[in-house]
């Protein structure tokens, strides 16, 4: 891998977009490497949480690579959009919980990667935007679909139609960032949250992620049915028996993740 660094720390996988000279701009190769790396992590049973970040102290990712896109035709644009979506869909659907550690600019395709993560933690210098209309295009990595689901249609339309950047505090007020922390505390905050989530019954966390994601796609009645089915599945696990027996015996649970 040329542009993606993967670090494994016990139950955490840290994925770093590493192209700092272009503020981690996402060309096709970067997207392909993100997809390959997430595909690898997806099958690592010991990994419970993925933290996605950018290298350097200025950018998470400043968007899709404009130097690449400037020469591309409609079909190439659509292919690039396909790569953006594949990466986002992997982040959203994978068994592990995904946390975006937003260490600076998260623009365009970079912002869209954060939207596909389960949780966003922003450093104080983080800036979010979908500036595509300033370049004559529209968001192509799920931005028109996911932003409104997170912050509401009105605010999403304003951000997408203006291309304006918002800072970390504004992102927090909108519910886009779960927390804002000093830059130097960003990774440790993400690690601590990741470890806490990893200490829970991880198959139950995955079932909960599946259920919450369903709520964005299906109506309430069918979502409630899906919740019942997933809860039934949770009742069939070792960890359900262990979690409840441990509670009653006043001891710590020993989860086996099934
Ligand atoms: C290619 C980029 C880039 C990008 C920055 N760079 N963003 N290269 N694609 N998206 C490069 C610059 O060309 C420059 O390279 C170096 O990174 C540093 O950037 P500067 O502009 O000099 O830094 P600064 O003045 O601090 O401004 C930072 C910035 C600005 C505000 C983030 O770079 C910027 O506006 N970038 C573009 C952001 C954007 O429009 N993103 C959306 C892309 S569209 P050199 O070689 O000159 O040092 C998109 C669509 C997704 O994401 C869907 C597609 C299907």
PDB file of C-alpha atoms and ligand atoms in Angstrom:
ATOM      1  CA  UNK A   1       0.000   0.000   0.000  1.00  0.00           C
ATOM      2  CA  UNK A   2       1.369   3.406  -0.959  1.00  0.00           C
ATOM      3  CA  UNK A   3      -1.190   5.768   0.549  1.00  0.00           C
ATOM      4  CA  UNK A   4      -2.825   3.835   3.394  1.00  0.00           C
ATOM      5  CA  UNK A   5      -1.164   2.876   6.635  1.00  0.00           C
ATOM      6  CA  UNK A   6      -2.730   0.172   8.780  1.00  0.00           C
ATOM      7  CA  UNK A   7      -1.770  -0.114  12.454  1.00  0.00           C
ATOM      8  CA  UNK A   8      -3.229  -2.839  14.638  1.00  0.00           C
ATOM      9  CA  UNK A   9      -3.409  -2.131  18.387  1.00  0.00           C
ATOM     10  CA  UNK A  10      -5.030  -5.122  20.087  1.00  0.00           C
ATOM     11  CA  UNK A  11      -8.742  -4.812  19.225  1.00  0.00           C
ATOM     12  CA  UNK A  12      -8.335  -1.502  17.368  1.00  0.00           C
ATOM     13  CA  UNK A  13      -7.330  -0.972  13.729  1.00  0.00           C
ATOM     14  CA  UNK A  14      -6.081   2.500  12.860  1.00  0.00           C
ATOM     15  CA  UNK A  15      -6.339   3.316   9.155  1.00  0.00           C
ATOM     16  CA  UNK A  16      -4.427   6.436   8.111  1.00  0.00           C
ATOM     17  CA  UNK A  17      -4.829   8.148   4.745  1.00  0.00           C
ATOM     18  CA  UNK A  18      -1.220   9.057   4.061  1.00  0.00           C
ATOM     19  CA  UNK A  19      -0.766  11.534   1.233  1.00  0.00           C
ATOM     20  CA  UNK A  20       0.001  14.667   3.226  1.00  0.00           C
ATOM     21  CA  UNK A  21       1.592  16.689   0.388  1.00  0.00           C
ATOM     22  CA  UNK A  22      -1.861  16.912  -1.262  1.00  0.00           C
ATOM     23  CA  UNK A  23      -3.684  17.160   2.074  1.00  0.00           C
ATOM     24  CA  UNK A  24      -4.598  13.452   1.713  1.00  0.00           C
ATOM     25  CA  UNK A  25      -6.553  14.089  -1.497  1.00  0.00           C
ATOM     26  CA  UNK A  26      -8.325  10.948  -2.615  1.00  0.00           C
ATOM     27  CA  UNK A  27      -7.403   9.702  -6.089  1.00  0.00           C
ATOM     28  CA  UNK A  28      -8.594   6.347  -7.466  1.00  0.00           C
ATOM     29  CA  UNK A  29      -5.596   4.558  -6.025  1.00  0.00           C
ATOM     30  CA  UNK A  30      -6.248   5.946  -2.533  1.00  0.00           C
ATOM     31  CA  UNK A  31      -9.878   4.832  -2.717  1.00  0.00           C
ATOM     32  CA  UNK A  32      -8.819   1.377  -3.967  1.00  0.00           C
ATOM     33  CA  UNK A  33      -6.346   1.062  -1.109  1.00  0.00           C
ATOM     34  CA  UNK A  34      -8.996   2.128   1.437  1.00  0.00           C
ATOM     35  CA  UNK A  35     -11.366  -0.499   0.021  1.00  0.00           C
ATOM     36  CA  UNK A  36      -8.678  -3.204   0.081  1.00  0.00           C
ATOM     37  CA  UNK A  37      -7.662  -2.309   3.650  1.00  0.00           C
ATOM     38  CA  UNK A  38     -11.229  -2.294   4.972  1.00  0.00           C
ATOM     39  CA  UNK A  39     -11.855  -5.583   3.145  1.00  0.00           C
ATOM     40  CA  UNK A  40      -8.880  -7.063   4.993  1.00  0.00           C
ATOM     41  CA  UNK A  41      -9.985  -5.709   8.390  1.00  0.00           C
ATOM     42  CA  UNK A  42     -13.578  -6.892   7.872  1.00  0.00           C
ATOM     43  CA  UNK A  43     -12.404 -10.490   8.264  1.00  0.00           C
ATOM     44  CA  UNK A  44     -10.146  -9.903  11.293  1.00  0.00           C
ATOM     45  CA  UNK A  45     -12.142 -11.384  14.172  1.00  0.00           C
ATOM     46  CA  UNK A  46      -9.934  -9.796  16.830  1.00  0.00           C
ATOM     47  CA  UNK A  47     -10.530  -6.247  15.531  1.00  0.00           C
ATOM     48  CA  UNK A  48     -13.643  -4.627  17.039  1.00  0.00           C
ATOM     49  CA  UNK A  49     -13.218  -0.961  16.138  1.00  0.00           C
ATOM     50  CA  UNK A  50     -11.708   0.863  13.171  1.00  0.00           C
ATOM     51  CA  UNK A  51     -10.389   4.421  13.564  1.00  0.00           C
ATOM     52  CA  UNK A  52     -10.021   6.284  10.259  1.00  0.00           C
ATOM     53  CA  UNK A  53      -7.814   9.377  10.166  1.00  0.00           C
ATOM     54  CA  UNK A  54      -5.490  11.418   7.956  1.00  0.00           C
ATOM     55  CA  UNK A  55      -1.740  11.875   8.253  1.00  0.00           C
ATOM     56  CA  UNK A  56      -0.210  15.235   9.140  1.00  0.00           C
ATOM     57  CA  UNK A  57      -1.849  17.865  11.282  1.00  0.00           C
ATOM     58  CA  UNK A  58      -3.759  19.768   8.610  1.00  0.00           C
ATOM     59  CA  UNK A  59      -6.170  17.400   6.923  1.00  0.00           C
ATOM     60  CA  UNK A  60      -8.267  14.297   7.355  1.00  0.00           C
ATOM     61  CA  UNK A  61      -8.745  14.409   3.567  1.00  0.00           C
ATOM     62  CA  UNK A  62      -9.278  17.510   1.380  1.00  0.00           C
ATOM     63  CA  UNK A  63     -11.550  15.640  -1.003  1.00  0.00           C
ATOM     64  CA  UNK A  64     -11.305  13.725  -4.226  1.00  0.00           C
ATOM     65  CA  UNK A  65      -8.196  14.542  -6.247  1.00  0.00           C
ATOM     66  CA  UNK A  66      -9.005  17.575  -8.391  1.00  0.00           C
ATOM     67  CA  UNK A  67      -5.803  17.109 -10.443  1.00  0.00           C
ATOM     68  CA  UNK A  68      -7.150  13.683 -11.466  1.00  0.00           C
ATOM     69  CA  UNK A  69     -10.772  14.719 -11.993  1.00  0.00           C
ATOM     70  CA  UNK A  70      -9.994  17.772 -14.135  1.00  0.00           C
ATOM     71  CA  UNK A  71      -9.167  15.514 -17.120  1.00  0.00           C
ATOM     72  CA  UNK A  72     -11.932  12.979 -16.634  1.00  0.00           C
ATOM     73  CA  UNK A  73     -15.075  12.419 -18.692  1.00  0.00           C
ATOM     74  CA  UNK A  74     -18.537  11.431 -17.522  1.00  0.00           C
ATOM     75  CA  UNK A  75     -17.864   7.707 -17.370  1.00  0.00           C
ATOM     76  CA  UNK A  76     -14.630   8.202 -15.430  1.00  0.00           C
ATOM     77  CA  UNK A  77     -16.477  10.497 -13.011  1.00  0.00           C
ATOM     78  CA  UNK A  78     -19.097   7.832 -12.503  1.00  0.00           C
ATOM     79  CA  UNK A  79     -16.401   5.186 -11.942  1.00  0.00           C
ATOM     80  CA  UNK A  80     -14.738   7.394  -9.331  1.00  0.00           C
ATOM     81  CA  UNK A  81     -18.086   7.904  -7.650  1.00  0.00           C
ATOM     82  CA  UNK A  82     -18.467   4.110  -7.597  1.00  0.00           C
ATOM     83  CA  UNK A  83     -15.172   3.807  -5.716  1.00  0.00           C
ATOM     84  CA  UNK A  84     -16.255   6.501  -3.217  1.00  0.00           C
ATOM     85  CA  UNK A  85     -19.490   4.615  -2.618  1.00  0.00           C
ATOM     86  CA  UNK A  86     -17.745   1.245  -2.243  1.00  0.00           C
ATOM     87  CA  UNK A  87     -15.481   2.698   0.449  1.00  0.00           C
ATOM     88  CA  UNK A  88     -18.387   4.398   2.238  1.00  0.00           C
ATOM     89  CA  UNK A  89     -20.599   1.317   2.075  1.00  0.00           C
ATOM     90  CA  UNK A  90     -17.839  -0.810   3.557  1.00  0.00           C
ATOM     91  CA  UNK A  91     -17.378   1.613   6.477  1.00  0.00           C
ATOM     92  CA  UNK A  92     -21.109   1.718   7.081  1.00  0.00           C
ATOM     93  CA  UNK A  93     -21.801  -2.008   6.807  1.00  0.00           C
ATOM     94  CA  UNK A  94     -18.746  -3.657   8.306  1.00  0.00           C
ATOM     95  CA  UNK A  95     -19.052  -5.663  11.512  1.00  0.00           C
ATOM     96  CA  UNK A  96     -16.628  -3.355  13.313  1.00  0.00           C
ATOM     97  CA  UNK A  97     -17.644   0.035  14.682  1.00  0.00           C
ATOM     98  CA  UNK A  98     -16.009   2.813  12.665  1.00  0.00           C
ATOM     99  CA  UNK A  99     -14.809   6.097  14.187  1.00  0.00           C
ATOM    100  CA  UNK A 100     -13.622   9.050  12.089  1.00  0.00           C
ATOM    101  CA  UNK A 101     -10.817  10.926  13.868  1.00  0.00           C
ATOM    102  CA  UNK A 102     -11.151  14.227  12.021  1.00  0.00           C
ATOM    103  CA  UNK A 103      -7.778  15.966  12.304  1.00  0.00           C
ATOM    104  CA  UNK A 104      -8.297  18.972  10.033  1.00  0.00           C
ATOM    105  CA  UNK A 105      -9.990  19.489   6.654  1.00  0.00           C
ATOM    106  CA  UNK A 106     -12.669  16.904   5.845  1.00  0.00           C
ATOM    107  CA  UNK A 107     -13.875  18.217   2.508  1.00  0.00           C
ATOM    108  CA  UNK A 108     -15.826  16.646  -0.331  1.00  0.00           C
ATOM    109  CA  UNK A 109     -14.943  12.966  -0.564  1.00  0.00           C
ATOM    110  CA  UNK A 110     -13.103  13.282   2.761  1.00  0.00           C
ATOM    111  CA  UNK A 111     -16.228  14.584   4.466  1.00  0.00           C
ATOM    112  CA  UNK A 112     -18.211  11.767   2.851  1.00  0.00           C
ATOM    113  CA  UNK A 113     -15.923   9.136   4.361  1.00  0.00           C
ATOM    114  CA  UNK A 114     -16.592  10.640   7.797  1.00  0.00           C
ATOM    115  CA  UNK A 115     -20.351  10.560   7.124  1.00  0.00           C
ATOM    116  CA  UNK A 116     -20.169   6.822   6.490  1.00  0.00           C
ATOM    117  CA  UNK A 117     -18.431   6.225   9.828  1.00  0.00           C
ATOM    118  CA  UNK A 118     -20.561   5.344  12.841  1.00  0.00           C
ATOM    119  CA  UNK A 119     -19.060   8.117  14.999  1.00  0.00           C
ATOM    120  CA  UNK A 120     -17.159  11.336  14.224  1.00  0.00           C
ATOM    121  CA  UNK A 121     -14.721  12.885  16.729  1.00  0.00           C
ATOM    122  CA  UNK A 122     -13.387  16.274  15.653  1.00  0.00           C
ATOM    123  CA  UNK A 123     -10.150  17.971  16.621  1.00  0.00           C
ATOM    124  CA  UNK A 124     -10.559  21.684  17.334  1.00  0.00           C
ATOM    125  CA  UNK A 125      -8.999  22.481  13.926  1.00  0.00           C
ATOM    126  CA  UNK A 126     -11.398  20.227  11.988  1.00  0.00           C
ATOM    127  CA  UNK A 127     -13.344  21.800   9.141  1.00  0.00           C
ATOM    128  CA  UNK A 128     -16.115  20.063   7.266  1.00  0.00           C
ATOM    129  CA  UNK A 129     -17.598  20.956   3.867  1.00  0.00           C
ATOM    130  CA  UNK A 130     -19.097  19.540   0.708  1.00  0.00           C
ATOM    131  CA  UNK A 131     -17.636  22.158  -1.689  1.00  0.00           C
ATOM    132  CA  UNK A 132     -18.407  20.259  -4.919  1.00  0.00           C
ATOM    133  CA  UNK A 133     -20.672  22.955  -6.397  1.00  0.00           C
ATOM    134  CA  UNK A 134     -17.716  25.371  -6.287  1.00  0.00           C
ATOM    135  CA  UNK A 135     -16.077  22.992  -8.800  1.00  0.00           C
ATOM    136  CA  UNK A 136     -19.110  22.468 -11.014  1.00  0.00           C
ATOM    137  CA  UNK A 137     -19.973  19.005  -9.708  1.00  0.00           C
ATOM    138  CA  UNK A 138     -22.051  17.510  -6.900  1.00  0.00           C
ATOM    139  CA  UNK A 139     -21.078  15.215  -4.016  1.00  0.00           C
ATOM    140  CA  UNK A 140     -20.451  11.713  -5.347  1.00  0.00           C
ATOM    141  CA  UNK A 141     -19.573   9.589  -2.342  1.00  0.00           C
ATOM    142  CA  UNK A 142     -22.929   9.559  -0.601  1.00  0.00           C
ATOM    143  CA  UNK A 143     -22.891  13.166   0.616  1.00  0.00           C
ATOM    144  CA  UNK A 144     -26.302  14.031  -0.809  1.00  0.00           C
ATOM    145  CA  UNK A 145     -27.751  10.967   0.911  1.00  0.00           C
ATOM    146  CA  UNK A 146     -25.989  10.698   4.266  1.00  0.00           C
ATOM    147  CA  UNK A 147     -25.551  14.335   5.350  1.00  0.00           C
ATOM    148  CA  UNK A 148     -29.289  14.991   5.546  1.00  0.00           C
ATOM    149  CA  UNK A 149     -29.809  11.772   7.488  1.00  0.00           C
ATOM    150  CA  UNK A 150     -27.321  13.022  10.108  1.00  0.00           C
ATOM    151  CA  UNK A 151     -28.077  16.769  10.375  1.00  0.00           C
ATOM    152  CA  UNK A 152     -31.478  17.136   8.669  1.00  0.00           C
ATOM    153  CA  UNK A 153     -32.476  18.094   5.140  1.00  0.00           C
ATOM    154  CA  UNK A 154     -32.573  21.904   5.613  1.00  0.00           C
ATOM    155  CA  UNK A 155     -29.082  22.253   7.024  1.00  0.00           C
ATOM    156  CA  UNK A 156     -27.697  19.654   4.587  1.00  0.00           C
ATOM    157  CA  UNK A 157     -29.106  21.548   1.600  1.00  0.00           C
ATOM    158  CA  UNK A 158     -27.602  24.830   2.797  1.00  0.00           C
ATOM    159  CA  UNK A 159     -24.165  23.268   3.224  1.00  0.00           C
ATOM    160  CA  UNK A 160     -24.330  21.462  -0.134  1.00  0.00           C
ATOM    161  CA  UNK A 161     -25.740  24.441  -2.074  1.00  0.00           C
ATOM    162  CA  UNK A 162     -23.192  26.932  -0.660  1.00  0.00           C
ATOM    163  CA  UNK A 163     -20.182  24.636  -0.320  1.00  0.00           C
ATOM    164  CA  UNK A 164     -19.369  26.561   2.879  1.00  0.00           C
ATOM    165  CA  UNK A 165     -16.988  25.155   5.441  1.00  0.00           C
ATOM    166  CA  UNK A 166     -18.057  24.742   9.045  1.00  0.00           C
ATOM    167  CA  UNK A 167     -15.668  24.491  11.959  1.00  0.00           C
ATOM    168  CA  UNK A 168     -15.589  21.783  14.616  1.00  0.00           C
ATOM    169  CA  UNK A 169     -17.842  23.631  17.087  1.00  0.00           C
ATOM    170  CA  UNK A 170     -20.477  24.261  14.432  1.00  0.00           C
ATOM    171  CA  UNK A 171     -20.267  20.593  13.389  1.00  0.00           C
ATOM    172  CA  UNK A 172     -20.794  19.646  17.033  1.00  0.00           C
ATOM    173  CA  UNK A 173     -23.817  21.949  17.353  1.00  0.00           C
ATOM    174  CA  UNK A 174     -25.335  20.344  14.241  1.00  0.00           C
ATOM    175  CA  UNK A 175     -24.771  16.827  15.550  1.00  0.00           C
ATOM    176  CA  UNK A 176     -22.244  16.097  12.848  1.00  0.00           C
ATOM    177  CA  UNK A 177     -19.375  15.724  15.318  1.00  0.00           C
ATOM    178  CA  UNK A 178     -20.047  13.643  18.442  1.00  0.00           C
ATOM    179  CA  UNK A 179     -17.273  15.414  20.377  1.00  0.00           C
ATOM    180  CA  UNK A 180     -14.701  18.161  19.850  1.00  0.00           C
ATOM    181  CA  UNK A 181     -11.322  17.731  21.508  1.00  0.00           C
ATOM    182  CA  UNK A 182      -7.924  19.485  21.447  1.00  0.00           C
ATOM    183  CA  UNK A 183      -5.851  18.320  18.479  1.00  0.00           C
ATOM    184  CA  UNK A 184      -3.266  16.580  20.639  1.00  0.00           C
ATOM    185  CA  UNK A 185      -5.954  14.560  22.428  1.00  0.00           C
ATOM    186  CA  UNK A 186      -7.770  13.387  19.295  1.00  0.00           C
ATOM    187  CA  UNK A 187      -6.258   9.939  18.828  1.00  0.00           C
ATOM    188  CA  UNK A 188      -6.269   9.066  22.533  1.00  0.00           C
ATOM    189  CA  UNK A 189      -9.925  10.120  22.779  1.00  0.00           C
ATOM    190  CA  UNK A 190     -10.753   7.867  19.826  1.00  0.00           C
ATOM    191  CA  UNK A 191      -8.707   5.023  21.279  1.00  0.00           C
ATOM    192  CA  UNK A 192     -10.467   5.330  24.666  1.00  0.00           C
ATOM    193  CA  UNK A 193     -13.908   5.328  23.031  1.00  0.00           C
ATOM    194  CA  UNK A 194     -12.857   2.433  20.782  1.00  0.00           C
ATOM    195  CA  UNK A 195     -11.643   0.402  23.754  1.00  0.00           C
ATOM    196  CA  UNK A 196     -14.854   1.031  25.667  1.00  0.00           C
ATOM    197  CA  UNK A 197     -16.950  -0.174  22.719  1.00  0.00           C
ATOM    198  CA  UNK A 198     -14.581  -3.127  22.222  1.00  0.00           C
ATOM    199  CA  UNK A 199     -15.137  -4.175  25.854  1.00  0.00           C
ATOM    200  CA  UNK A 200     -18.857  -4.706  25.200  1.00  0.00           C
ATOM    201  CA  UNK A 201     -20.340  -7.846  23.669  1.00  0.00           C
ATOM    202  CA  UNK A 202     -19.115  -7.204  20.131  1.00  0.00           C
ATOM    203  CA  UNK A 203     -21.677  -9.370  18.351  1.00  0.00           C
ATOM    204  CA  UNK A 204     -24.411  -7.469  20.198  1.00  0.00           C
ATOM    205  CA  UNK A 205     -22.799  -4.182  19.140  1.00  0.00           C
ATOM    206  CA  UNK A 206     -22.848  -5.397  15.532  1.00  0.00           C
ATOM    207  CA  UNK A 207     -26.521  -6.380  15.806  1.00  0.00           C
ATOM    208  CA  UNK A 208     -27.272  -2.932  17.269  1.00  0.00           C
ATOM    209  CA  UNK A 209     -25.334  -1.246  14.421  1.00  0.00           C
ATOM    210  CA  UNK A 210     -27.354  -3.272  11.909  1.00  0.00           C
ATOM    211  CA  UNK A 211     -30.624  -2.329  13.596  1.00  0.00           C
ATOM    212  CA  UNK A 212     -29.823   1.397  13.786  1.00  0.00           C
ATOM    213  CA  UNK A 213     -28.634   1.443  10.160  1.00  0.00           C
ATOM    214  CA  UNK A 214     -31.937  -0.204   9.169  1.00  0.00           C
ATOM    215  CA  UNK A 215     -33.827   2.689  10.736  1.00  0.00           C
ATOM    216  CA  UNK A 216     -32.418   4.962   8.016  1.00  0.00           C
ATOM    217  CA  UNK A 217     -33.601   2.720   5.218  1.00  0.00           C
ATOM    218  CA  UNK A 218     -36.945   1.200   6.165  1.00  0.00           C
ATOM    219  CA  UNK A 219     -40.165   2.426   7.726  1.00  0.00           C
ATOM    220  CA  UNK A 220     -40.795   2.284  11.483  1.00  0.00           C
ATOM    221  CA  UNK A 221     -43.094  -0.752  11.392  1.00  0.00           C
ATOM    222  CA  UNK A 222     -40.631  -2.884   9.413  1.00  0.00           C
ATOM    223  CA  UNK A 223     -37.730  -1.454  11.404  1.00  0.00           C
ATOM    224  CA  UNK A 224     -39.422  -2.583  14.606  1.00  0.00           C
ATOM    225  CA  UNK A 225     -39.845  -6.082  13.140  1.00  0.00           C
ATOM    226  CA  UNK A 226     -36.153  -6.111  12.211  1.00  0.00           C
ATOM    227  CA  UNK A 227     -35.277  -5.050  15.761  1.00  0.00           C
ATOM    228  CA  UNK A 228     -37.323  -7.939  17.170  1.00  0.00           C
ATOM    229  CA  UNK A 229     -35.556 -10.420  14.880  1.00  0.00           C
ATOM    230  CA  UNK A 230     -32.105  -9.087  15.769  1.00  0.00           C
ATOM    231  CA  UNK A 231     -32.913  -9.116  19.491  1.00  0.00           C
ATOM    232  CA  UNK A 232     -34.094 -12.729  19.101  1.00  0.00           C
ATOM    233  CA  UNK A 233     -30.733 -13.496  17.523  1.00  0.00           C
ATOM    234  CA  UNK A 234     -28.948 -11.803  20.431  1.00  0.00           C
ATOM    235  CA  UNK A 235     -30.868 -14.049  22.845  1.00  0.00           C
ATOM    236  CA  UNK A 236     -29.356 -17.072  21.072  1.00  0.00           C
ATOM    237  CA  UNK A 237     -25.761 -16.017  21.830  1.00  0.00           C
ATOM    238  CA  UNK A 238     -23.269 -17.124  24.449  1.00  0.00           C
ATOM    239  CA  UNK A 239     -22.704 -13.480  25.324  1.00  0.00           C
ATOM    240  CA  UNK A 240     -26.341 -12.885  26.266  1.00  0.00           C
ATOM    241  CA  UNK A 241     -26.214 -15.727  28.806  1.00  0.00           C
ATOM    242  CA  UNK A 242     -22.765 -14.662  30.014  1.00  0.00           C
ATOM    243  CA  UNK A 243     -23.680 -10.954  30.280  1.00  0.00           C
ATOM    244  CA  UNK A 244     -26.793 -11.634  32.339  1.00  0.00           C
ATOM    245  CA  UNK A 245     -25.263 -14.346  34.525  1.00  0.00           C
ATOM    246  CA  UNK A 246     -22.284 -12.081  35.233  1.00  0.00           C
ATOM    247  CA  UNK A 247     -24.615  -9.251  36.214  1.00  0.00           C
ATOM    248  CA  UNK A 248     -26.529 -11.477  38.630  1.00  0.00           C
ATOM    249  CA  UNK A 249     -23.315 -12.927  40.095  1.00  0.00           C
ATOM    250  CA  UNK A 250     -21.848  -9.417  40.421  1.00  0.00           C
ATOM    251  CA  UNK A 251     -18.767 -10.270  38.375  1.00  0.00           C
ATOM    252  CA  UNK A 252     -17.285  -8.923  35.127  1.00  0.00           C
ATOM    253  CA  UNK A 253     -18.565 -10.679  31.990  1.00  0.00           C
ATOM    254  CA  UNK A 254     -16.228 -12.787  29.858  1.00  0.00           C
ATOM    255  CA  UNK A 255     -17.588 -12.197  26.378  1.00  0.00           C
ATOM    256  CA  UNK A 256     -16.713 -14.539  23.534  1.00  0.00           C
ATOM    257  CA  UNK A 257     -18.180 -12.424  20.741  1.00  0.00           C
ATOM    258  CA  UNK A 258     -20.782 -14.954  19.633  1.00  0.00           C
TER     259      UNK A 258
HETATM  260  C1  LIG B   1      -5.889  17.687  -5.303  1.00  0.00           C
HETATM  261  C2  LIG B   1      -5.345  19.020  -3.538  1.00  0.00           C
HETATM  262  C3  LIG B   1      -6.673  18.959  -3.052  1.00  0.00           C
HETATM  263  C4  LIG B   1      -7.609  18.162  -3.782  1.00  0.00           C
HETATM  264  C5  LIG B   1      -5.529  20.200  -1.728  1.00  0.00           C
HETATM  265  N1  LIG B   1      -4.672  19.805  -2.683  1.00  0.00           N
HETATM  266  N2  LIG B   1      -6.737  19.709  -1.932  1.00  0.00           N
HETATM  267  N3  LIG B   1      -4.970  18.371  -4.641  1.00  0.00           N
HETATM  268  N4  LIG B   1      -7.163  17.563  -4.887  1.00  0.00           N
HETATM  269  N5  LIG B   1      -8.858  18.011  -3.365  1.00  0.00           N
HETATM  270  C6  LIG B   1      -3.261  20.128  -2.827  1.00  0.00           C
HETATM  271  C7  LIG B   1      -3.041  21.546  -3.354  1.00  0.00           C
HETATM  272  O1  LIG B   1      -3.160  21.569  -4.755  1.00  0.00           O
HETATM  273  C8  LIG B   1      -1.637  21.807  -2.878  1.00  0.00           C
HETATM  274  O2  LIG B   1      -0.732  21.126  -3.731  1.00  0.00           O
HETATM  275  C9  LIG B   1      -1.563  21.107  -1.539  1.00  0.00           C
HETATM  276  O3  LIG B   1      -2.638  20.126  -1.553  1.00  0.00           O
HETATM  277  C10 LIG B   1      -1.833  22.035  -0.359  1.00  0.00           C
HETATM  278  O4  LIG B   1      -3.053  22.726  -0.612  1.00  0.00           O
HETATM  279  P1  LIG B   1      -3.210  24.331  -0.566  1.00  0.00           P
HETATM  280  O5  LIG B   1      -4.425  24.660  -1.349  1.00  0.00           O
HETATM  281  O6  LIG B   1      -1.922  24.994  -0.958  1.00  0.00           O
HETATM  282  O7  LIG B   1      -3.443  24.554   0.986  1.00  0.00           O
HETATM  283  P2  LIG B   1      -4.287  25.709   1.681  1.00  0.00           P
HETATM  284  O8  LIG B   1      -4.066  27.027   1.010  1.00  0.00           O
HETATM  285  O9  LIG B   1      -3.980  25.601   3.152  1.00  0.00           O
HETATM  286  O10 LIG B   1      -5.823  25.316   1.433  1.00  0.00           O
HETATM  287  C11 LIG B   1      -6.333  24.123   1.974  1.00  0.00           C
HETATM  288  C12 LIG B   1      -7.702  23.809   1.328  1.00  0.00           C
HETATM  289  C13 LIG B   1      -7.576  23.862  -0.202  1.00  0.00           C
HETATM  290  C14 LIG B   1      -8.743  24.831   1.806  1.00  0.00           C
HETATM  291  C15 LIG B   1      -8.128  22.416   1.819  1.00  0.00           C
HETATM  292  O11 LIG B   1      -6.466  23.048  -0.583  1.00  0.00           O
HETATM  293  C16 LIG B   1      -8.787  23.379  -0.944  1.00  0.00           C
HETATM  294  O12 LIG B   1      -9.778  24.097  -1.048  1.00  0.00           O
HETATM  295  N6  LIG B   1      -8.700  22.157  -1.514  1.00  0.00           N
HETATM  296  C17 LIG B   1      -9.776  21.625  -2.356  1.00  0.00           C
HETATM  297  C18 LIG B   1     -10.935  21.184  -1.535  1.00  0.00           C
HETATM  298  C19 LIG B   1     -12.091  20.662  -2.377  1.00  0.00           C
HETATM  299  O13 LIG B   1     -12.636  21.417  -3.211  1.00  0.00           O
HETATM  300  N7  LIG B   1     -12.425  19.396  -2.162  1.00  0.00           N
HETATM  301  C20 LIG B   1     -13.546  18.767  -2.862  1.00  0.00           C
HETATM  302  C21 LIG B   1     -13.066  18.022  -4.064  1.00  0.00           C
HETATM  303  S1  LIG B   1     -14.436  17.365  -4.945  1.00  0.00           S
HETATM  304  P3  LIG B   1       0.630  21.831  -4.267  1.00  0.00           P
HETATM  305  O14 LIG B   1       1.234  20.787  -5.152  1.00  0.00           O
HETATM  306  O15 LIG B   1       0.227  23.100  -4.954  1.00  0.00           O
HETATM  307  O16 LIG B   1       1.427  22.100  -3.000  1.00  0.00           O
HETATM  308  C22 LIG B   1     -14.825  15.922  -4.214  1.00  0.00           C
HETATM  309  C23 LIG B   1     -15.886  15.109  -4.938  1.00  0.00           C
HETATM  310  C24 LIG B   1     -16.074  13.744  -4.362  1.00  0.00           C
HETATM  311  O17 LIG B   1     -14.332  15.548  -3.214  1.00  0.00           O
HETATM  312  C25 LIG B   1     -16.863  12.870  -5.266  1.00  0.00           C
HETATM  313  C26 LIG B   1     -16.219  12.507  -6.541  1.00  0.00           C
HETATM  314  C27 LIG B   1     -16.829  11.408  -7.314  1.00  0.00           C
END
